[in-house]
JSON list of C-alpha atoms and ligand atoms in Angstrom, two decimals:
[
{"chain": "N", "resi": 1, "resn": "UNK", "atom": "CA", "xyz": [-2.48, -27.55, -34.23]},
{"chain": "N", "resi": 2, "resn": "UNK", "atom": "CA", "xyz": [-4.69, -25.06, -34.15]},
{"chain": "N", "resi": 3, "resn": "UNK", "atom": "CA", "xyz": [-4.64, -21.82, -32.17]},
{"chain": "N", "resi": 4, "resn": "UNK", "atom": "CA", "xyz": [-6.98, -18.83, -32.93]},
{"chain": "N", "resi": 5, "resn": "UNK", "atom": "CA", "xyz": [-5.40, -15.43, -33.48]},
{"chain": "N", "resi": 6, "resn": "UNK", "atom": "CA", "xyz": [-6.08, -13.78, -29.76]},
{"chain": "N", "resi": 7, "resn": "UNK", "atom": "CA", "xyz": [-4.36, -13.22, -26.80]},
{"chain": "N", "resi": 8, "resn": "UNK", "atom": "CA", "xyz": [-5.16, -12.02, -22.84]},
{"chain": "N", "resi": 9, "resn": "UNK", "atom": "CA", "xyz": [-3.43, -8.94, -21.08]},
{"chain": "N", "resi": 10, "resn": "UNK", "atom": "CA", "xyz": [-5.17, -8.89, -17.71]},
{"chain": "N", "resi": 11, "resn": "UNK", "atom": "CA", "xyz": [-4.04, -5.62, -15.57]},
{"chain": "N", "resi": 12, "resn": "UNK", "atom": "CA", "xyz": [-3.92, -7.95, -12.28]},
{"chain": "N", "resi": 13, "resn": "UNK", "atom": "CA", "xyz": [-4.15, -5.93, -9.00]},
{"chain": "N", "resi": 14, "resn": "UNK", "atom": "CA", "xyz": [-1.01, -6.08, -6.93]},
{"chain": "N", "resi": 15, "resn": "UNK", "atom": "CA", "xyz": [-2.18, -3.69, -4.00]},
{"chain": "N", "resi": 16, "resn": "UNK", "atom": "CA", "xyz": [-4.72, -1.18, -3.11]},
{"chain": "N", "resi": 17, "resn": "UNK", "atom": "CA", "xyz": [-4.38, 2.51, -3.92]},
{"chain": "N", "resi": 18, "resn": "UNK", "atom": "CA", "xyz": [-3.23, 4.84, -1.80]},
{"chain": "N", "resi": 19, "resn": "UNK", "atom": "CA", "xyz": [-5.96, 7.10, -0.36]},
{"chain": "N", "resi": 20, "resn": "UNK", "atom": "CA", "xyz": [-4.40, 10.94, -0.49]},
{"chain": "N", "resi": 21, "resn": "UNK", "atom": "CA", "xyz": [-5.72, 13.44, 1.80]},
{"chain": "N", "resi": 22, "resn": "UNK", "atom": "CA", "xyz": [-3.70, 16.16, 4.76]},
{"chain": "N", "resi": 23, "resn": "UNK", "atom": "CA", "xyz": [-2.72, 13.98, 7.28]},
{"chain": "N", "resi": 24, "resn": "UNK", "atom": "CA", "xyz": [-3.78, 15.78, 10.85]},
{"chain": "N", "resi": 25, "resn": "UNK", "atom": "CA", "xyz": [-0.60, 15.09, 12.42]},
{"chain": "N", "resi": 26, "resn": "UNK", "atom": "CA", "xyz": [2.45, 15.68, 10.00]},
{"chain": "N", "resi": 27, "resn": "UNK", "atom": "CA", "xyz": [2.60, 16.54, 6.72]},
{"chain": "N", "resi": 28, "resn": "UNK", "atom": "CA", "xyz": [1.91, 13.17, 4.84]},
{"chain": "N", "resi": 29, "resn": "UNK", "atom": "CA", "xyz": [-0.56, 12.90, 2.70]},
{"chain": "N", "resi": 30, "resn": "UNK", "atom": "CA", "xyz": [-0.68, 9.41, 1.70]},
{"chain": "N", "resi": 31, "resn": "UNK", "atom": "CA", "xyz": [-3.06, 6.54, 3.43]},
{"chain": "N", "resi": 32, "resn": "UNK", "atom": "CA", "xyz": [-3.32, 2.90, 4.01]},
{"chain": "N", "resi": 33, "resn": "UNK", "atom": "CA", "xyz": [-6.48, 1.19, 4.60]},
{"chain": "N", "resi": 34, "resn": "UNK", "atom": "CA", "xyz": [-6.11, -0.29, 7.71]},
{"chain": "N", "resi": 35, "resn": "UNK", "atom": "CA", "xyz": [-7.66, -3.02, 7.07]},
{"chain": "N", "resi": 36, "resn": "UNK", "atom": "CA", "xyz": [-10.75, -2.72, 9.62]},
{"chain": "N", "resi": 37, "resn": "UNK", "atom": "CA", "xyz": [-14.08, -1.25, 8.80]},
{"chain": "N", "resi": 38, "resn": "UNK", "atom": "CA", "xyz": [-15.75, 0.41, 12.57]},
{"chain": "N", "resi": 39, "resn": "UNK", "atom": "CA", "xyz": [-19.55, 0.51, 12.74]},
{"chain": "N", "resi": 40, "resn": "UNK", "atom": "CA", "xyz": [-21.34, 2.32, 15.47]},
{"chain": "N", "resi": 41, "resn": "UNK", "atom": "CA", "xyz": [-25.05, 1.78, 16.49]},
{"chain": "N", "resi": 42, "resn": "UNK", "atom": "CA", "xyz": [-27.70, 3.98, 18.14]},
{"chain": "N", "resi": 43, "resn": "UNK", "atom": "CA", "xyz": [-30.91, 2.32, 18.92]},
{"chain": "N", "resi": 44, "resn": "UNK", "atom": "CA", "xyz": [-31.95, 1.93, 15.28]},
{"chain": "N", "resi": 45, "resn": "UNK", "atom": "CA", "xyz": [-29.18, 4.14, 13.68]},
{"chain": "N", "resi": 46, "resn": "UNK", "atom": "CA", "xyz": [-25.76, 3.33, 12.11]},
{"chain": "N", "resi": 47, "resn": "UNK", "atom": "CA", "xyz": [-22.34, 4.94, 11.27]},
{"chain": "N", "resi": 48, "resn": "UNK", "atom": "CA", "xyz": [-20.10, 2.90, 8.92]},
{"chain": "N", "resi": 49, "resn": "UNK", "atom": "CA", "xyz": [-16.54, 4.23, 8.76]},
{"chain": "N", "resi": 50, "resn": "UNK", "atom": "CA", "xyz": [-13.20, 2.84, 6.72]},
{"chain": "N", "resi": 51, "resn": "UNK", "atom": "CA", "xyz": [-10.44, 3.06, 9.06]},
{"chain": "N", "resi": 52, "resn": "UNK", "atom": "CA", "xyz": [-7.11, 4.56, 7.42]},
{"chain": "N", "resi": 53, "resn": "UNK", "atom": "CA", "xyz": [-3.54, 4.85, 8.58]},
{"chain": "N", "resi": 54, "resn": "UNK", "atom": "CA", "xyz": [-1.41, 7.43, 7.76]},
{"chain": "N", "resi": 55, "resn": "UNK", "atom": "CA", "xyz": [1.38, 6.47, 5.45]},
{"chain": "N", "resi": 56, "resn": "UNK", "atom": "CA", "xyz": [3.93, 8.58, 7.39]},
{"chain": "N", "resi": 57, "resn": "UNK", "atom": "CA", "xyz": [2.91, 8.78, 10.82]},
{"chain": "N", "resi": 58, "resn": "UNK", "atom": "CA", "xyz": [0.47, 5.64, 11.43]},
{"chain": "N", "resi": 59, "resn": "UNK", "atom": "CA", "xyz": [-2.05, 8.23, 12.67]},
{"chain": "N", "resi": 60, "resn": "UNK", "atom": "CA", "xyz": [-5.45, 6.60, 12.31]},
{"chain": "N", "resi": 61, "resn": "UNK", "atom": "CA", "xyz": [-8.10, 8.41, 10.68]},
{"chain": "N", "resi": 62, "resn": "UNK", "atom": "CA", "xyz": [-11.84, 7.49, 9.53]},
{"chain": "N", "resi": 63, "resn": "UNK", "atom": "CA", "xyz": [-13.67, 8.28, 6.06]},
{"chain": "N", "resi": 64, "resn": "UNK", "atom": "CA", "xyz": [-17.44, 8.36, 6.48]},
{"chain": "N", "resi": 65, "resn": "UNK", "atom": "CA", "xyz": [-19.40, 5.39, 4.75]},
{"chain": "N", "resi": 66, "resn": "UNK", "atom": "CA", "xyz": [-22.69, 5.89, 5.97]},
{"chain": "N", "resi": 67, "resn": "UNK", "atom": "CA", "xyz": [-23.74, 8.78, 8.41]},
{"chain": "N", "resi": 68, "resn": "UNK", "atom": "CA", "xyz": [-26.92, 7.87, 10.78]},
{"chain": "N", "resi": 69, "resn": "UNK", "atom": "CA", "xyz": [-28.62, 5.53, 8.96]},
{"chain": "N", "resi": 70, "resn": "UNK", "atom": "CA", "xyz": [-31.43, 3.45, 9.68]},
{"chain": "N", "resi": 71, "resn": "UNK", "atom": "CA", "xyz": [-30.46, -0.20, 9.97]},
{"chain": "N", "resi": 72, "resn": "UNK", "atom": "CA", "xyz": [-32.88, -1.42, 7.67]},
{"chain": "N", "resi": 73, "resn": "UNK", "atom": "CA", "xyz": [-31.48, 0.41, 5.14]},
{"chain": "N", "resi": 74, "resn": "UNK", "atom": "CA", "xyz": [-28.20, -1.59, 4.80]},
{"chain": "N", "resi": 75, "resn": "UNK", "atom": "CA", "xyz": [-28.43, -5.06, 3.50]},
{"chain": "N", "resi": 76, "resn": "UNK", "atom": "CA", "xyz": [-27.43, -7.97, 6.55]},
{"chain": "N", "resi": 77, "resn": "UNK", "atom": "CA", "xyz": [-25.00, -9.74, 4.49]},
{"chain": "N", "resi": 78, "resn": "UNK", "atom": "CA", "xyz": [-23.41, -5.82, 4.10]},
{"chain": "N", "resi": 79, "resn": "UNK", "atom": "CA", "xyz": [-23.64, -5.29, 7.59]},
{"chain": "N", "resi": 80, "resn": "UNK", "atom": "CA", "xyz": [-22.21, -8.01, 8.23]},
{"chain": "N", "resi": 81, "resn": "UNK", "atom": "CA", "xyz": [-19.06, -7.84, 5.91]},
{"chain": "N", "resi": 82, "resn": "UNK", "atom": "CA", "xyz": [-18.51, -4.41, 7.51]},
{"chain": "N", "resi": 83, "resn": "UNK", "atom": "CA", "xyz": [-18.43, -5.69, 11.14]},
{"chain": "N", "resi": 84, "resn": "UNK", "atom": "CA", "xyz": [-16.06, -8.32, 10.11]},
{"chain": "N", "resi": 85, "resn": "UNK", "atom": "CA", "xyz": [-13.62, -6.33, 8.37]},
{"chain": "N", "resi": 86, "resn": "UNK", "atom": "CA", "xyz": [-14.20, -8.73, 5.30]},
{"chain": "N", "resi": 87, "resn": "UNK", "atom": "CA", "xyz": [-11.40, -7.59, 3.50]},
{"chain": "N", "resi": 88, "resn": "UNK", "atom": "CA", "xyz": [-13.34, -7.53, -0.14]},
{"chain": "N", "resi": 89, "resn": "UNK", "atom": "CA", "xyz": [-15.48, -4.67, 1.68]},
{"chain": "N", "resi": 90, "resn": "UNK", "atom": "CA", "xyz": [-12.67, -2.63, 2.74]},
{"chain": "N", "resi": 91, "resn": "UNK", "atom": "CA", "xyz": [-10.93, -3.42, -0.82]},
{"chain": "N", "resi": 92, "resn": "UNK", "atom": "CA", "xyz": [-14.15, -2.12, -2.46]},
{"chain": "N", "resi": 93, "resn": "UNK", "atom": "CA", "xyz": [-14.72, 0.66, -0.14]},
{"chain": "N", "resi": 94, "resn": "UNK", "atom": "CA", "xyz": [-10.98, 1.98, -0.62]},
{"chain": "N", "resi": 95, "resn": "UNK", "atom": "CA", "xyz": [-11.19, 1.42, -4.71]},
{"chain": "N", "resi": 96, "resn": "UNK", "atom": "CA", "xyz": [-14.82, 3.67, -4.29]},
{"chain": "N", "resi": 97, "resn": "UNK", "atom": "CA", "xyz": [-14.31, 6.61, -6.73]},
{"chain": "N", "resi": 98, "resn": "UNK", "atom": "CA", "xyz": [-17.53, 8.00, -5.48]},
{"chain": "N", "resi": 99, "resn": "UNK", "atom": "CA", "xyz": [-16.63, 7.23, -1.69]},
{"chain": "N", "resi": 100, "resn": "UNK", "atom": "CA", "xyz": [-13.54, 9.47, -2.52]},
{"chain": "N", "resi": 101, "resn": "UNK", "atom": "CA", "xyz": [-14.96, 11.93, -4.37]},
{"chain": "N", "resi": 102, "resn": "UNK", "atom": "CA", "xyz": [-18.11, 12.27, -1.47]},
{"chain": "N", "resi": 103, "resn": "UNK", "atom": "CA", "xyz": [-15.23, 12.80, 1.19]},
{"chain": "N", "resi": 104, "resn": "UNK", "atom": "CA", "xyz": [-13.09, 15.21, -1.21]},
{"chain": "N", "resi": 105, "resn": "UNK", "atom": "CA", "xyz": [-9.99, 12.63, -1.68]},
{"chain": "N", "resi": 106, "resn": "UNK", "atom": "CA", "xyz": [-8.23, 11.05, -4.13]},
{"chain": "N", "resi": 107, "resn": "UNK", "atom": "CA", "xyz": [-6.73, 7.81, -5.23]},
{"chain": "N", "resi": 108, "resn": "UNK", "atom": "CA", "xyz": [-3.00, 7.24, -6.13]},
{"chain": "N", "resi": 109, "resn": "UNK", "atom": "CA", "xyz": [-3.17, 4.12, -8.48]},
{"chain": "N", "resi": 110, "resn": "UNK", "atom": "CA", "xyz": [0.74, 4.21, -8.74]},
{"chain": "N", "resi": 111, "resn": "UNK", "atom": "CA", "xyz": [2.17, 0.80, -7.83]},
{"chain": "N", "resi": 112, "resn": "UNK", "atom": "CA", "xyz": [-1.11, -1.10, -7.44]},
{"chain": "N", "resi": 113, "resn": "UNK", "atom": "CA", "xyz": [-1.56, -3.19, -10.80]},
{"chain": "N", "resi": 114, "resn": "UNK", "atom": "CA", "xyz": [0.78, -5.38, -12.41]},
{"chain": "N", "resi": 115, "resn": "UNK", "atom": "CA", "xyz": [0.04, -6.55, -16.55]},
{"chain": "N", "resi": 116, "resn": "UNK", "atom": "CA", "xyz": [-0.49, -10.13, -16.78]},
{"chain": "N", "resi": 117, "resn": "UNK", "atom": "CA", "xyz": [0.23, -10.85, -20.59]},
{"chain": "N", "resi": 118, "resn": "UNK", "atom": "CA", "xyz": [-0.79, -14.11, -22.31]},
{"chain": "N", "resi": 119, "resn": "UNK", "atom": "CA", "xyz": [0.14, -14.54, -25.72]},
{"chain": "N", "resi": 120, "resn": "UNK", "atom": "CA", "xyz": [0.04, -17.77, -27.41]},
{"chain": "N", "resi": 121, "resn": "UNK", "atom": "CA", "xyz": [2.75, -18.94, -29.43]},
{"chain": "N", "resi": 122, "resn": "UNK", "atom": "CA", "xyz": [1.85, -19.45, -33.40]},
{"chain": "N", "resi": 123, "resn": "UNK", "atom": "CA", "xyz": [3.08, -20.62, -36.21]},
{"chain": "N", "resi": 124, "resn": "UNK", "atom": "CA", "xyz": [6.01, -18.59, -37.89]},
{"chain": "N", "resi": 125, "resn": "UNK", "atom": "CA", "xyz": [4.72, -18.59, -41.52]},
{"chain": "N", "resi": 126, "resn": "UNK", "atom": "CA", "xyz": [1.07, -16.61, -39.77]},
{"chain": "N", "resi": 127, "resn": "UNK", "atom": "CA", "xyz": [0.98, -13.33, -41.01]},
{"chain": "N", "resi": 128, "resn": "UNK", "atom": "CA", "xyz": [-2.60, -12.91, -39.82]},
{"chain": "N", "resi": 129, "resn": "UNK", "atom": "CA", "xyz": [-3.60, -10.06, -37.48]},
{"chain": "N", "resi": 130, "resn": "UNK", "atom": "CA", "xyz": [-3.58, -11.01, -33.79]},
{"chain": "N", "resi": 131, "resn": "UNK", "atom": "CA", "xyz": [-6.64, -9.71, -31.36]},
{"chain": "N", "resi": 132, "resn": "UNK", "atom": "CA", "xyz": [-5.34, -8.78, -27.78]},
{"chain": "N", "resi": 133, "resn": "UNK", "atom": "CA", "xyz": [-8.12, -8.26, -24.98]},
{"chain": "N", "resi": 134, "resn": "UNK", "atom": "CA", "xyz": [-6.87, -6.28, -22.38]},
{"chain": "N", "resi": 135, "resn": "UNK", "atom": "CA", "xyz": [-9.24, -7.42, -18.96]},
{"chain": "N", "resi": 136, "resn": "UNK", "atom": "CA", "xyz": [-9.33, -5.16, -15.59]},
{"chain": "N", "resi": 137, "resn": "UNK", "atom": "CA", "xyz": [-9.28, -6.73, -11.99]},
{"chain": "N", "resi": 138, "resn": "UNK", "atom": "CA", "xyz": [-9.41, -3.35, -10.52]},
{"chain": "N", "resi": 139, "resn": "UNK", "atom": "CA", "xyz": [-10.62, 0.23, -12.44]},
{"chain": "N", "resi": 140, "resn": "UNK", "atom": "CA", "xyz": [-7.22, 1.39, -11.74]},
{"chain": "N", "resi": 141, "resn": "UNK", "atom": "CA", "xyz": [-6.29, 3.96, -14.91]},
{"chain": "N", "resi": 142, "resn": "UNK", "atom": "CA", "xyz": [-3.59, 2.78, -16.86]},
{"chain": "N", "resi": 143, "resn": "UNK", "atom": "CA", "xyz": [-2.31, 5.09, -19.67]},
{"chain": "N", "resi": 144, "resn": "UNK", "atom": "CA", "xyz": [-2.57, 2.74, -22.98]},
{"chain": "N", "resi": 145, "resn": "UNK", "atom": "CA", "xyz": [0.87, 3.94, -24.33]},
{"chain": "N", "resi": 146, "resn": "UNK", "atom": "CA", "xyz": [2.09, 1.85, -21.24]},
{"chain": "N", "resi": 147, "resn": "UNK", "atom": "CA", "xyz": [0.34, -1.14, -21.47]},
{"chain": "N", "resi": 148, "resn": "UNK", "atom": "CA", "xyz": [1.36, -1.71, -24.84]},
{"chain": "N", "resi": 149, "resn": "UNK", "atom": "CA", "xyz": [5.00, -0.04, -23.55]},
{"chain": "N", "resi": 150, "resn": "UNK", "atom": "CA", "xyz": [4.83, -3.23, -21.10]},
{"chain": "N", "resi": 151, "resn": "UNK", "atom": "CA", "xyz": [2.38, -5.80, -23.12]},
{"chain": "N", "resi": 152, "resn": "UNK", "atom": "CA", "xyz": [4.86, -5.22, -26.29]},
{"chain": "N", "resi": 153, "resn": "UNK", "atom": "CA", "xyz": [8.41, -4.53, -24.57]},
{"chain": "N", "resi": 154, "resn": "UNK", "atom": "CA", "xyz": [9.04, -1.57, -26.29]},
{"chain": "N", "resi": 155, "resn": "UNK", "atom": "CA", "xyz": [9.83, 1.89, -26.33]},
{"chain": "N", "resi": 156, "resn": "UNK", "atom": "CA", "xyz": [7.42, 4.90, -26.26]},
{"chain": "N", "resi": 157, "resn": "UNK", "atom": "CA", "xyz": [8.72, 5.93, -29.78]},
{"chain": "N", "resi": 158, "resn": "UNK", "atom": "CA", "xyz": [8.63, 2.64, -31.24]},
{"chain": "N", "resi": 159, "resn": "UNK", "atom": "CA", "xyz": [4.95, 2.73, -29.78]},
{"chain": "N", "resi": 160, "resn": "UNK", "atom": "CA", "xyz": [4.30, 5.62, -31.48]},
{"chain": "N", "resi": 161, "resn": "UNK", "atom": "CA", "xyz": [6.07, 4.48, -34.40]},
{"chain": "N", "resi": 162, "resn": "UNK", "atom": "CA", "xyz": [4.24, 1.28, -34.86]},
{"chain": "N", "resi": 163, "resn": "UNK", "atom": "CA", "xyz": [0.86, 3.21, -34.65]},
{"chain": "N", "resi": 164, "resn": "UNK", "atom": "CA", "xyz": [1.54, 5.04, -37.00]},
{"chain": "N", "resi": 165, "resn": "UNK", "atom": "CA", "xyz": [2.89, 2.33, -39.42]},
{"chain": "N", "resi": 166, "resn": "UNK", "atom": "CA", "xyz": [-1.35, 1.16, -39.21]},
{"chain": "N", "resi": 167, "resn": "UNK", "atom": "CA", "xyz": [0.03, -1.92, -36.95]},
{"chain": "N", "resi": 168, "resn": "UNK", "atom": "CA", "xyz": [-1.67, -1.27, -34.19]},
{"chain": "N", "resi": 169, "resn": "UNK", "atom": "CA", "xyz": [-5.56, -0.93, -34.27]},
{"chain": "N", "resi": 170, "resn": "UNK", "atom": "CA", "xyz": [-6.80, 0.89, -31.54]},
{"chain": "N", "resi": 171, "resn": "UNK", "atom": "CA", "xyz": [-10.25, 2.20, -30.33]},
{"chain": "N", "resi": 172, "resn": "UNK", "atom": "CA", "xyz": [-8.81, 3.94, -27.65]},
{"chain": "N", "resi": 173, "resn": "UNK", "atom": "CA", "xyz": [-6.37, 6.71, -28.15]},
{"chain": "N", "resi": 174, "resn": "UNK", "atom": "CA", "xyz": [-2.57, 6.00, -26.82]},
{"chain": "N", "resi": 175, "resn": "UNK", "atom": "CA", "xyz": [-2.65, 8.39, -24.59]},
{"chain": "N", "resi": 176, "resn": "UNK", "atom": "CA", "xyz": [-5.97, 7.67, -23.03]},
{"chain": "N", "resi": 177, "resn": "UNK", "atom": "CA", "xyz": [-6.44, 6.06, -19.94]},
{"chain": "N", "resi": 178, "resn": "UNK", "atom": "CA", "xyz": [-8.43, 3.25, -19.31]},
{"chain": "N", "resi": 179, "resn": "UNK", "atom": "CA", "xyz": [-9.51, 1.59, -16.33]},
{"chain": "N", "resi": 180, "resn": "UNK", "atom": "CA", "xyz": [-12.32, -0.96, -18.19]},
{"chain": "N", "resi": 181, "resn": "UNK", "atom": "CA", "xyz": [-10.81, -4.16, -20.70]},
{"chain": "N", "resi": 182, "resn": "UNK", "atom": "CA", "xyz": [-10.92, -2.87, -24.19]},
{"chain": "N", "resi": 183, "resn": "UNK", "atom": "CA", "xyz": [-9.79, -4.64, -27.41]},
{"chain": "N", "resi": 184, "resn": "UNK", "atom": "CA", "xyz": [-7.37, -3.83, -30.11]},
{"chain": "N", "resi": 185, "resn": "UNK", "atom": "CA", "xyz": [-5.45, -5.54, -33.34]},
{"chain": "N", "resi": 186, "resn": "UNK", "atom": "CA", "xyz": [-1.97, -5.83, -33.87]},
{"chain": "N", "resi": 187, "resn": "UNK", "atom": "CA", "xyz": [-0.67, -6.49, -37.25]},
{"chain": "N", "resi": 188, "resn": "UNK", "atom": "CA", "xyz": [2.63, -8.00, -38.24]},
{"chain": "N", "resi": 189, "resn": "UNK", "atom": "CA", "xyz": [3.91, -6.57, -41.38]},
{"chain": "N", "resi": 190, "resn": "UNK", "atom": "CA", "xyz": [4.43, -9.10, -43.71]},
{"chain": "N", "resi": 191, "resn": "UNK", "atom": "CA", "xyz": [6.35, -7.40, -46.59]},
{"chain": "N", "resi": 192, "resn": "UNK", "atom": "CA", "xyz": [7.08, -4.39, -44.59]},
{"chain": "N", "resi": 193, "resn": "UNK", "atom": "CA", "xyz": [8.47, -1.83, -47.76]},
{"chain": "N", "resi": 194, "resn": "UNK", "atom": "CA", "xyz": [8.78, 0.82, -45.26]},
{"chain": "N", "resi": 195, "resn": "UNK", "atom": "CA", "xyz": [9.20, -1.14, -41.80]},
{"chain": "N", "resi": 196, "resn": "UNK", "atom": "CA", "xyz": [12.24, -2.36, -41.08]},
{"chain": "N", "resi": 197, "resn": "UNK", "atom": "CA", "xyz": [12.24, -5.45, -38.04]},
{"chain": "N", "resi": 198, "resn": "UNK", "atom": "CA", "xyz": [14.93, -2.84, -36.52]},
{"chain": "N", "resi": 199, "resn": "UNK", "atom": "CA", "xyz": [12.14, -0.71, -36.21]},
{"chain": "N", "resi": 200, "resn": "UNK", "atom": "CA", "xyz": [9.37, -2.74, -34.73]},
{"chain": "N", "resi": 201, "resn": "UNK", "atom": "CA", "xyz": [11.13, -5.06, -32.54]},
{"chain": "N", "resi": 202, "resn": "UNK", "atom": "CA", "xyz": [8.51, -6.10, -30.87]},
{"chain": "N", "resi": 203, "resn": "UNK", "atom": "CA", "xyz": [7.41, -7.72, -34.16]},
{"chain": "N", "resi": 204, "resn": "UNK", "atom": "CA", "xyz": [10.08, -8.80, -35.10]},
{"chain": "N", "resi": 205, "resn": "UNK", "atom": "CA", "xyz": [9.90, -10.86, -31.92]},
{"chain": "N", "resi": 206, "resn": "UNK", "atom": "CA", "xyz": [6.51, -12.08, -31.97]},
{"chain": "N", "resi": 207, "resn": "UNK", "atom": "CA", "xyz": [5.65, -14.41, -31.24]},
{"chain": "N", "resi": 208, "resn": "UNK", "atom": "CA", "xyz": [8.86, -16.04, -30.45]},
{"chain": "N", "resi": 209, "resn": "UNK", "atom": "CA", "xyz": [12.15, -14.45, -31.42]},
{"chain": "N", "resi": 210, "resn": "UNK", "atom": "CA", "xyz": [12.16, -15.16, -35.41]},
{"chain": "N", "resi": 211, "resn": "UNK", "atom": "CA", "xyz": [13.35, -12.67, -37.07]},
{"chain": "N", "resi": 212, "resn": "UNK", "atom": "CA", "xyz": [10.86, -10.59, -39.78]},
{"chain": "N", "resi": 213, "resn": "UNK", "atom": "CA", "xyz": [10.36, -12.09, -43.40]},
{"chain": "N", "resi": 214, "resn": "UNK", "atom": "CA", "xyz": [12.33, -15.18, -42.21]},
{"chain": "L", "resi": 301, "resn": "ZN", "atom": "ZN1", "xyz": [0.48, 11.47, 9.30]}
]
């Protein structure tokens, strides 16, 4: 059977980021949206604000969407969302880098993606060079050293090590961070003279637990 040389790692989105700002009341720093979106109208003028809730002390709070706009300005179907607390209009208000850097926040990523890693098994004799896409659900910044930490199951040195051993491809530095899909290559050595399977586990592993050169 045939099976082309590429595999998926989607960063999947397991919650929302934390929105970090001085709590009022005590000295948290770390909200929640709460999952409802207030509008307030007069005559012809609106305010949109994303409710928060302090992490620590469940103290409320409100970051300013839009300050006394005209109605007509705002599309219905937005309005609309925002009045219902449709949660994909709080998600994308709360993921809003410019909403948080207009209000002087920012966004703690930590804990809110999960990698999602799909890679096909092959045959064992393929020594050809496999093509990972990495996909984003949500523009959280992951560091790539960890994705391919997690993606690969291996150490930061052996990481590094591999990178340098030319078997890893990759347009984007390791210690960038990205928060939009990229591609890279990932070559298995197939006479490695100078890299033992002890070396590159990861490898040695893929796809499926045969050893190196067997
Ligand atoms: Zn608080």
């Amino acid at each position: 059977m045939h099976t082309d040389r590429k595999a998926l790692w989607a960063v999947r989105q397991s919650a929302l980021p934390a929105v970090v700002r001085p709590c009022p009341d005590c000295p948290g720093t770390r909200h929640r949206p709460s999952g409802k979106i207030r509008v307030n109208a007069s005559g012809k003028l609106l305010d949109v604000w994303l409710l928060l809730s302090c992490v620590n002390c469940d103290r409320t709070s409100k970051v300013p969407v839009h300050e006394r706009v005209h109605v007509s300005t705002l599309e219905p179907s937005r309005l609309v969302s925002y009045e219902n607390n449709d949660p994909a209009a709080v998600r994308e208000l709360t993921i809003s880098a410019s909403l948080a850097a207009r209000n002087n926040y920012r966004l703690d990523w930590d804990g809110t993606w999960e990698l999602d890693v799909r890679t096909p098994l092959y045959a064992l004799d393929s020594v050809a060079p496999l093509r990972i896409r990495v996909v984003f659900d949500l523009p959280a910044p992951v560091r790539v050293e960890r994705l391919l930490m997690l993606g690969l199951g291996l150490s930061r040195p052996r990481v590094r090590r591999m990178l340098a051993h030319g078997l890893v491809l990759l347009p984007p530095g390791l210690g960038t961070k990205a928060h939009r899909g990229f591609e890279f290559t990932l070559h298995r050595p197939a006479t490695p003279p100078s890299v033992s399977a002890a070396e590159v586990p990861a490898l040695a592993r893929w796809p499926h637990s045969e050893p190196l050169g067997a």
